[in-house]
């Protein structure tokens, strides 16, 4: 008999690309919120999801610099297995009258993060992600008014997005677009090429959460075209705000909203 | 409505991490066949798969250097989107009296290859894969008797395998372990953490195939331990042979053997 | 006493980032020749180098896919130590009445290639370089009329150049811009910040050379701006031709033209 | 006329792989000090350098996670150009009766860091370097007694070193091996293959420095063999201590001790 949370399945389960949840994360989030054409958001919502009622064109483009691990904490001491960065675009949507957040694009830089995304319904591709880190000494920014952070995303050797965020003040929130439970699809095409073998709408969110003060400021954001990417179609119509926050979070599964 | 063969699904489908099959491949394969303890092969076969009746401990460790594309051929002209390398371990198994090949471990170096593996049931992780390429000029080997090719595999900054293959003569076969249709599982854990949301046994193979002469020789193969890998458990008991072959192949889906 | 051709110097010399020449190469070259504004070429020629008398605005942008090794050939069997790709821009110049080729920009993807460049006077930076490889089977191109090859260059997560080359016919030459001995500077700033500690003009070229037929065709070439690169200043005024050739070459040192 | 601190030299100097000093750094240092056989240290000291008089076998193996920039600070906002990691081995030596630190091996993960090393006399190769980062939330360690940090180094797809450091208490020092001005050689082989074109012994150190409290603890350190590396020859005879410190530093050139 084979075991393991994910593939490859073996007698011991030790080869599994990802361990069973819960998954624990420490990280820094740089969030840029803006309004795009709501039609471009609707383009990314499969039925039965609908546009959010309020501010339906709101988008959050988020950079995250993570250290993550399983309950064993082993990955933290072999940091090539715990550290990764990601950049992702989040919109809101409505399902049965409830507002959800939804990740519509995401790029990460490690395979275990891709596998977790397949489990969670995040549409993860590989990318090269960078973001300035706050630091208490030398030229890197402190977390303080006026501090500036850069963030970039590239995939397939093309730059897709870049932002420079200037912090202004502490904030009660870290933005509103990524603030709801996530409504994600988990799908896999049929091996015959005819329809889907798996087609689920799932809900999940953080099991627990701790965080430092959020900082708010404004962003200078640029999106770039690429032949196999459509992030730039979420054109910036109107900036909302930008945020920086350090946090810890635990993810431990979700529930099925519907399955076809 | 959203479209696209794979995620992310968009209005146009252009963002899909992988296009719909058929998928076309040009590549070089370096195959090292050997016998391990059949119990270690059985460890990797979930029910209802059984050990192959003949030579049940046979393993093929294969390095491949690919250029792949969709029907559009567009990827070939932006080669960061078509070129990738992989190393994978194949065993044979029996299902309802029929012998199948089965990939038990595989590492690749591009995200589109990971996504194709999820569709095809290959348990793909990320790795760093290198293999000597034949070349008609300079110090690199020609395809001829006495030519030597090196091949290495690393993941998470640890070397997992390395081989040096010496060619001896042309061969009627490119080995026998990877010569059957593939019997692979496609599984995804339930989002609730309780069982599997998808659990399929699928069969697939090449839709069409062309190749140059196979070369046979012998290999010096080493496998190395790593905390999250079990390839080295497929210990080399007895070498069989090694092969080099250049080929073109088309993959265009498969069929479900059983679904739970 | 320490030994070794290059740093780090040790008792054995085995750690040297590069072995002593001669260095042996097998590779494929994709060359795109065009004319730019000669003033932009002059901008890159330090005194006493002058513009070439004929066709002074000619540029060759070359992609190369190499396997290289020392006399020991050991690197070929551990191919992570022998394989690398590069993209480089070559112009011609005149020194004491003689025409030389000169590499003005170059990007490579391995550290040993950077070190060899420092020795040879190539101004090597790191980049991500891809080029289509010819292959006898499947969708990748054969070396034949109508075959198309893509080539791309990126650095610091920005695409800097991309080309699509269509082959038309075999050719007596592989272009003319990269056809002379190279005249390169080897310089190092003084540790005090005051002037140069080393300032040499050196000449070198291939010690020996073998090659297959050259193919000629035309290219569609695009250059892109980046904050720390000036390749795009060598704007394409007029295409000349494009070439593909497979070759083997040996490099074994050069001579000093002048030293300050 | 061409300009620029480093190659490639252009009319504007904007392409220079590195800007002119001063260079500013923010970073975290994880230092593991131990004693090896002093003969192994002597093996790495070219004349006229001698072993340090006290504790001549002391070695510091240091991991560093940097953000660096020029006076313009521009790199900080395009962090792919400012962030890098390195691992390096430092010993002490004596020159004209004065004790110096000396970096004998170093691996970095960005090209601009390699170029700065060539200027400063650090024998930089490329590697893959990881170290746990302290974080105020979630599973990553705080800077406190009992906190554990992992650090790993790989090159050419082989792991060369790994350490787990446990912090015990704050410390007045961050170790003693890396505490002196650096005595480094800057050398370049002659293009003719005959001797050296540049052969300087230089001294440099930080122009200014600020830092948080140092933490001291102990390390579990492992070194691994590799065909082109000799780090493992600096075998661990006796652990001394391990340290973690966050700091800011400015480097602005040095002076020539002797030139041949």
Coordinates of N, CA and C in Angstrom, one line a residue, chain A residues 112-180:
Chain A
X112 N 6.9 23.1 -4.2 CA 6.0 22.8 -3.2 C 4.8 23.8 -3.1
X113 N 5.1 25.1 -3.5 CA 4.1 26.1 -3.5 C 3.1 25.8 -4.6
X114 N 3.6 25.4 -5.8 CA 2.7 25.0 -6.9 C 1.8 23.9 -6.4
X115 N 2.3 22.9 -5.7 CA 1.5 21.8 -5.3 C 0.4 22.2 -4.3
X116 N 0.8 23.0 -3.4 CA -0.2 23.5 -2.4 C -1.3 24.3 -3.1
X117 N -0.9 25.0 -4.2 CA -1.9 25.8 -4.9 C -2.8 24.9 -5.6
X118 N -2.4 23.7 -6.2 CA -3.3 22.8 -6.8 C -4.3 22.3 -5.8
X119 N -3.8 22.0 -4.6 CA -4.7 21.6 -3.6 C -5.7 22.7 -3.2
X120 N -5.3 23.9 -3.1 CA -6.1 25.0 -2.6 C -6.9 25.7 -3.7
X121 N -6.6 25.4 -5.0 CA -7.3 26.0 -6.1 C -6.7 27.4 -6.5
X122 N -5.5 27.6 -6.1 CA -4.7 28.8 -6.7 C -4.1 28.4 -8.0
X123 N -4.3 29.2 -9.0 CA -3.8 28.9 -10.4 C -2.3 29.2 -10.6
X124 N -1.5 28.4 -9.9 CA -0.1 28.8 -9.8 C 0.7 28.4 -11.0
X125 N 1.5 29.4 -11.5 CA 2.5 29.3 -12.5 C 3.9 29.6 -11.8
X126 N 4.9 29.3 -12.5 CA 6.2 29.7 -12.0 C 6.6 31.2 -12.4
X127 N 7.2 31.9 -11.6 CA 7.6 33.2 -11.9 C 8.9 33.6 -11.1
X128 N 9.4 34.7 -11.4 CA 10.5 35.3 -10.6 C 10.0 36.5 -9.9
X129 N 10.0 36.5 -8.6 CA 9.3 37.5 -7.8 C 10.3 38.1 -6.8
X130 N 10.3 39.4 -6.8 CA 11.2 40.1 -5.8 C 10.5 41.2 -5.1
X131 N 10.8 41.5 -3.9 CA 10.2 42.6 -3.1 C 11.3 43.1 -2.1
X132 N 11.4 44.4 -2.0 CA 12.2 45.0 -1.0 C 11.8 44.5 0.4
X133 N 12.8 44.1 1.2 CA 12.5 43.7 2.6 C 12.9 44.8 3.6
X134 N 12.0 45.1 4.6 CA 12.4 46.0 5.6 C 13.6 45.5 6.4
X135 N 14.4 46.4 6.8 CA 15.6 46.0 7.6 C 15.9 47.1 8.6
X136 N 16.4 46.7 9.8 CA 16.6 47.8 10.8 C 17.9 48.6 10.6
X137 N 18.8 48.1 9.8 CA 20.1 48.8 9.6 C 20.5 49.0 8.1
X138 N 21.3 49.9 7.9 CA 21.8 50.1 6.5 C 20.7 50.7 5.6
X139 N 20.9 50.7 4.3 CA 20.1 51.4 3.4 C 18.7 50.9 3.1
X140 N 18.4 49.7 3.5 CA 17.0 49.1 3.2 C 16.0 49.8 4.1
X141 N 14.8 49.9 3.7 CA 13.8 50.7 4.5 C 13.4 50.1 5.8
X142 N 13.2 51.0 6.8 CA 12.5 50.6 8.0 C 11.0 50.7 7.7
X143 N 10.2 50.1 8.6 CA 8.7 50.3 8.5 C 8.4 51.6 9.2
X144 N 8.2 52.6 8.3 CA 8.0 54.0 8.9 C 7.5 54.8 7.7
X145 N 6.9 55.9 8.1 CA 6.4 56.8 7.1 C 7.5 57.3 6.1
X146 N 7.1 57.2 4.8 CA 8.1 57.6 3.8 C 8.9 56.5 3.3
X147 N 8.9 55.3 3.9 CA 9.7 54.2 3.5 C 9.2 53.7 2.1
X148 N 10.1 53.3 1.2 CA 9.7 52.9 -0.1 C 10.1 51.4 -0.4
X149 N 9.2 50.7 -1.0 CA 9.5 49.3 -1.3 C 9.2 49.0 -2.8
X150 N 10.1 48.3 -3.4 CA 9.9 47.9 -4.8 C 9.4 46.5 -4.8
X151 N 8.7 46.1 -5.9 CA 8.2 44.8 -6.1 C 8.1 44.5 -7.6
X152 N 8.6 43.3 -8.0 CA 8.6 43.0 -9.4 C 8.2 41.5 -9.6
X153 N 7.6 41.3 -10.8 CA 7.2 40.0 -11.2 C 7.6 39.7 -12.6
X154 N 8.2 38.6 -12.9 CA 8.5 38.2 -14.3 C 8.2 36.7 -14.4
X155 N 7.9 36.3 -15.7 CA 7.7 34.9 -16.0 C 8.1 34.7 -17.4
X156 N 8.7 33.5 -17.7 CA 9.2 33.2 -19.0 C 10.1 34.3 -19.6
X157 N 10.9 34.9 -18.7 CA 11.9 35.9 -19.1 C 11.3 37.2 -19.6
X158 N 10.1 37.5 -19.1 CA 9.5 38.8 -19.4 C 9.0 39.4 -18.1
X159 N 9.2 40.7 -17.9 CA 8.7 41.4 -16.7 C 7.2 41.6 -16.9
X160 N 6.4 41.2 -15.9 CA 4.9 41.3 -16.0 C 4.3 42.4 -15.2
X161 N 5.0 42.8 -14.1 CA 4.5 43.8 -13.2 C 5.6 44.4 -12.4
X162 N 5.5 45.6 -12.1 CA 6.4 46.2 -11.1 C 5.7 47.3 -10.4
X163 N 6.1 47.5 -9.1 CA 5.4 48.5 -8.3 C 6.5 49.2 -7.4
X164 N 6.3 50.4 -7.1 CA 7.0 51.1 -6.0 C 6.0 51.6 -5.0
X165 N 6.1 51.2 -3.8 CA 5.1 51.6 -2.8 C 5.8 52.5 -1.8
X166 N 5.1 53.6 -1.4 CA 5.6 54.5 -0.4 C 4.6 54.4 0.8
X167 N 5.2 54.1 2.0 CA 4.3 54.0 3.2 C 4.0 55.4 3.7
X168 N 2.8 55.6 4.2 CA 2.4 56.9 4.8 C 2.1 56.9 6.2
X169 N 1.4 55.8 6.7 CA 0.9 55.8 8.0 C 0.4 54.4 8.4
X170 N 0.3 54.1 9.6 CA -0.3 52.8 10.0 C -1.8 52.9 9.7
X171 N -2.4 51.7 9.6 CA -3.7 51.5 9.0 C -4.5 50.5 9.8
X172 N -5.8 50.6 9.9 CA -6.6 49.6 10.6 C -6.7 48.4 9.8
X173 N -6.6 48.5 8.4 CA -6.8 47.4 7.6 C -5.5 47.1 6.7
X174 N -5.5 46.0 6.1 CA -4.5 45.7 5.1 C -5.1 45.6 3.7
X175 N -6.2 46.4 3.5 CA -6.9 46.4 2.3 C -8.2 45.6 2.5
X176 N -9.0 45.6 1.4 CA -10.3 44.9 1.6 C -10.6 43.9 0.5
X177 N -9.8 43.8 -0.5 CA -10.0 42.9 -1.6 C -9.7 41.5 -1.2
X178 N -8.6 41.3 -0.5 CA -8.2 39.9 -0.1 C -8.7 39.6 1.3
X179 N -9.8 40.2 1.7 CA -10.2 40.1 3.1 C -11.3 39.0 3.4
X180 N -11.8 38.4 2.3 CA -12.9 37.4 2.5 C -12.3 36.0 2.4

